[in-house]
Amino acid sequence: LYKDFSTIHEVDAVTGACMILKNTILKKIGYFDERFFMYSEDMDLCRRFREKRYKIIFYPEIEIIHHKYKSGLLSTNTTTKKYISNHFYNSFLLYYDKYYNNKWYYKITRPIISAFVYFKTKK
C-alpha cells in the first residue's frame, strides 16, 4: 500500500541520509552496528527502533537531497565501483544473517542468497 507523500505517516524505515534521531533513544537501543561498513545500517537501526516499539515517522515538510550512489556504485573507476558493490551486497547478507539465522528456512535460503551475492560481486 502506497502512502501519500504529502502527509505525515508511520513507515518501516528511512534512509540514513535523512534520519533525525534523539540521542536518548539511541542510547537505549544502541547506535549503528559497526559490522555494517556501509549500506543496511539504516535498515538495521530502524528495525531495532521498531522492535522497541518506537515509531518511524515520515515528515513531508522537510526536504533532503540525497545524492544516491555517489559513494561509488555509479563510479567510472572500476576498482572503486567493485569495492563498493561488494560492500553493498555483502551488507544485505550480513543483515539477513543477523535477523533470519534462527528461522526454519535459513539453511535452505542462505546458500541461494550467498550464490546471488557471489555472482553479483564477481562482475
Short mmCIF file of C-alpha atoms in Angstrom, two decimals:
data_model
loop_
_atom_site.label_atom_id
_atom_site.label_comp_id
_atom_site.label_asym_id
_atom_site.label_seq_id
_atom_site.Cartn_x
_atom_site.Cartn_y
_atom_site.Cartn_z
CA LEU A 1 0.00 0.00 0.00
CA TYR A 2 1.49 3.32 -1.05
CA LYS A 3 1.22 6.30 1.23
CA ASP A 4 0.60 9.88 0.23
CA PHE A 5 3.96 11.69 0.31
CA SER A 6 2.20 14.90 1.29
CA THR A 7 1.03 13.51 4.64
CA ILE A 8 2.76 12.66 7.90
CA HIS A 9 2.66 8.90 8.43
CA GLU A 10 4.45 5.97 10.00
CA VAL A 11 6.94 4.00 7.86
CA ASP A 12 9.03 0.86 8.37
CA ALA A 13 12.38 2.50 7.64
CA VAL A 14 14.06 5.60 6.28
CA THR A 15 17.42 6.08 4.67
CA GLY A 16 20.28 7.03 6.95
CA ALA A 17 20.77 10.15 4.83
CA CYS A 18 17.66 11.71 6.33
CA MET A 19 17.30 10.40 9.86
CA ILE A 20 16.72 12.75 12.74
CA LEU A 21 17.12 10.85 15.99
CA LYS A 22 17.00 11.54 19.71
CA ASN A 23 20.26 10.65 21.39
CA THR A 24 18.38 9.45 24.49
CA ILE A 25 16.62 6.81 22.38
CA LEU A 26 19.84 5.84 20.61
CA LYS A 27 21.44 5.22 23.98
CA LYS A 28 18.57 2.84 24.82
CA ILE A 29 18.57 0.82 21.59
CA GLY A 30 22.21 1.18 20.59
CA TYR A 31 23.94 3.15 17.89
CA PHE A 32 24.71 2.00 14.36
CA ASP A 33 26.01 -1.57 14.23
CA GLU A 34 29.68 -1.19 13.27
CA ARG A 35 29.66 -4.52 11.42
CA PHE A 36 27.90 -2.69 8.61
CA PHE A 37 30.61 -0.75 6.79
CA MET A 38 28.14 0.93 4.51
CA TYR A 39 24.60 0.04 3.43
CA SER A 40 21.90 -1.67 5.51
CA GLU A 41 22.99 0.10 8.69
CA ASP A 42 19.91 2.30 8.43
CA MET A 43 17.58 -0.68 7.94
CA ASP A 44 19.17 -2.35 10.97
CA LEU A 45 18.74 0.73 13.14
CA CYS A 46 15.12 1.23 12.03
CA ARG A 47 14.37 -2.40 12.77
CA ARG A 48 15.77 -2.05 16.29
CA PHE A 49 13.65 1.08 16.76
CA ARG A 50 10.52 -0.83 15.75
CA GLU A 51 11.42 -3.80 17.96
CA LYS A 52 11.48 -1.42 20.95
CA ARG A 53 8.07 -0.05 19.88
CA TYR A 54 9.34 3.34 18.70
CA LYS A 55 7.66 4.79 15.63
CA ILE A 56 9.47 5.90 12.50
CA ILE A 57 7.66 8.86 11.01
CA PHE A 58 7.80 10.26 7.50
CA TYR A 59 7.54 14.03 7.71
CA PRO A 60 6.94 15.69 4.33
CA GLU A 61 7.67 19.27 5.41
CA ILE A 62 11.41 18.60 5.41
CA GLU A 63 13.25 18.20 2.11
CA ILE A 64 16.61 16.48 1.95
CA ILE A 65 18.62 15.95 -1.21
CA HIS A 66 20.43 12.63 -1.13
CA HIS A 67 22.94 12.12 -3.91
CA LYS A 68 22.26 8.41 -4.21
CA TYR A 69 25.10 6.15 -5.41
CA LYS A 70 27.68 8.95 -5.26
CA SER A 71 29.68 6.80 -2.83
CA GLY A 72 30.80 4.59 -5.66
CA LEU A 73 28.12 2.32 -7.13
CA LEU A 74 27.95 4.51 -10.23
CA SER A 75 31.64 5.42 -10.21
CA THR A 76 33.51 5.39 -13.50
CA ASN A 77 36.50 3.95 -11.65
CA THR A 78 36.01 0.17 -11.92
CA THR A 79 38.10 -0.59 -8.82
CA THR A 80 36.04 1.77 -6.66
CA LYS A 81 32.79 0.52 -8.17
CA LYS A 82 33.66 -3.13 -7.48
CA TYR A 83 34.81 -2.37 -3.93
CA ILE A 84 31.62 -0.50 -3.07
CA SER A 85 29.45 -3.05 -4.89
CA ASN A 86 30.93 -5.82 -2.73
CA HIS A 87 30.03 -3.90 0.42
CA PHE A 88 26.57 -3.15 -0.94
CA TYR A 89 25.64 -6.80 -1.50
CA ASN A 90 27.53 -8.21 1.48
CA SER A 91 25.74 -5.79 3.80
CA PHE A 92 22.42 -7.34 2.80
CA LEU A 93 23.86 -10.76 3.53
CA LEU A 94 25.02 -9.55 6.94
CA TYR A 95 21.54 -8.14 7.64
CA TYR A 96 19.97 -11.45 6.60
CA ASP A 97 22.34 -13.38 8.85
CA LYS A 98 21.67 -11.07 11.79
CA TYR A 99 17.89 -11.33 11.68
CA TYR A 100 16.99 -14.57 9.95
CA ASN A 101 19.58 -17.14 11.11
CA ASN A 102 17.11 -18.60 13.63
CA LYS A 103 14.31 -19.11 11.10
CA TRP A 104 13.45 -22.60 9.88
CA TYR A 105 14.14 -21.68 6.24
CA TYR A 106 17.55 -20.10 6.87
CA LYS A 107 19.64 -23.18 5.97
CA ILE A 108 17.73 -23.51 2.70
CA THR A 109 17.71 -19.88 1.61
CA ARG A 110 21.17 -18.82 2.84
CA PRO A 111 23.10 -20.73 0.12
CA ILE A 112 20.80 -19.30 -2.57
CA ILE A 113 21.26 -15.75 -1.33
CA SER A 114 25.01 -16.32 -0.98
CA ALA A 115 25.19 -17.52 -4.58
CA PHE A 116 23.29 -14.44 -5.73
CA VAL A 117 25.70 -12.16 -3.83
CA TYR A 118 28.70 -14.08 -5.20
CA PHE A 119 27.59 -13.65 -8.82
CA LYS A 120 26.60 -10.01 -8.34
CA THR A 121 30.01 -9.16 -6.86
CA LYS A 122 32.05 -11.07 -9.45
CA LYS A 123 31.01 -8.87 -12.38
#
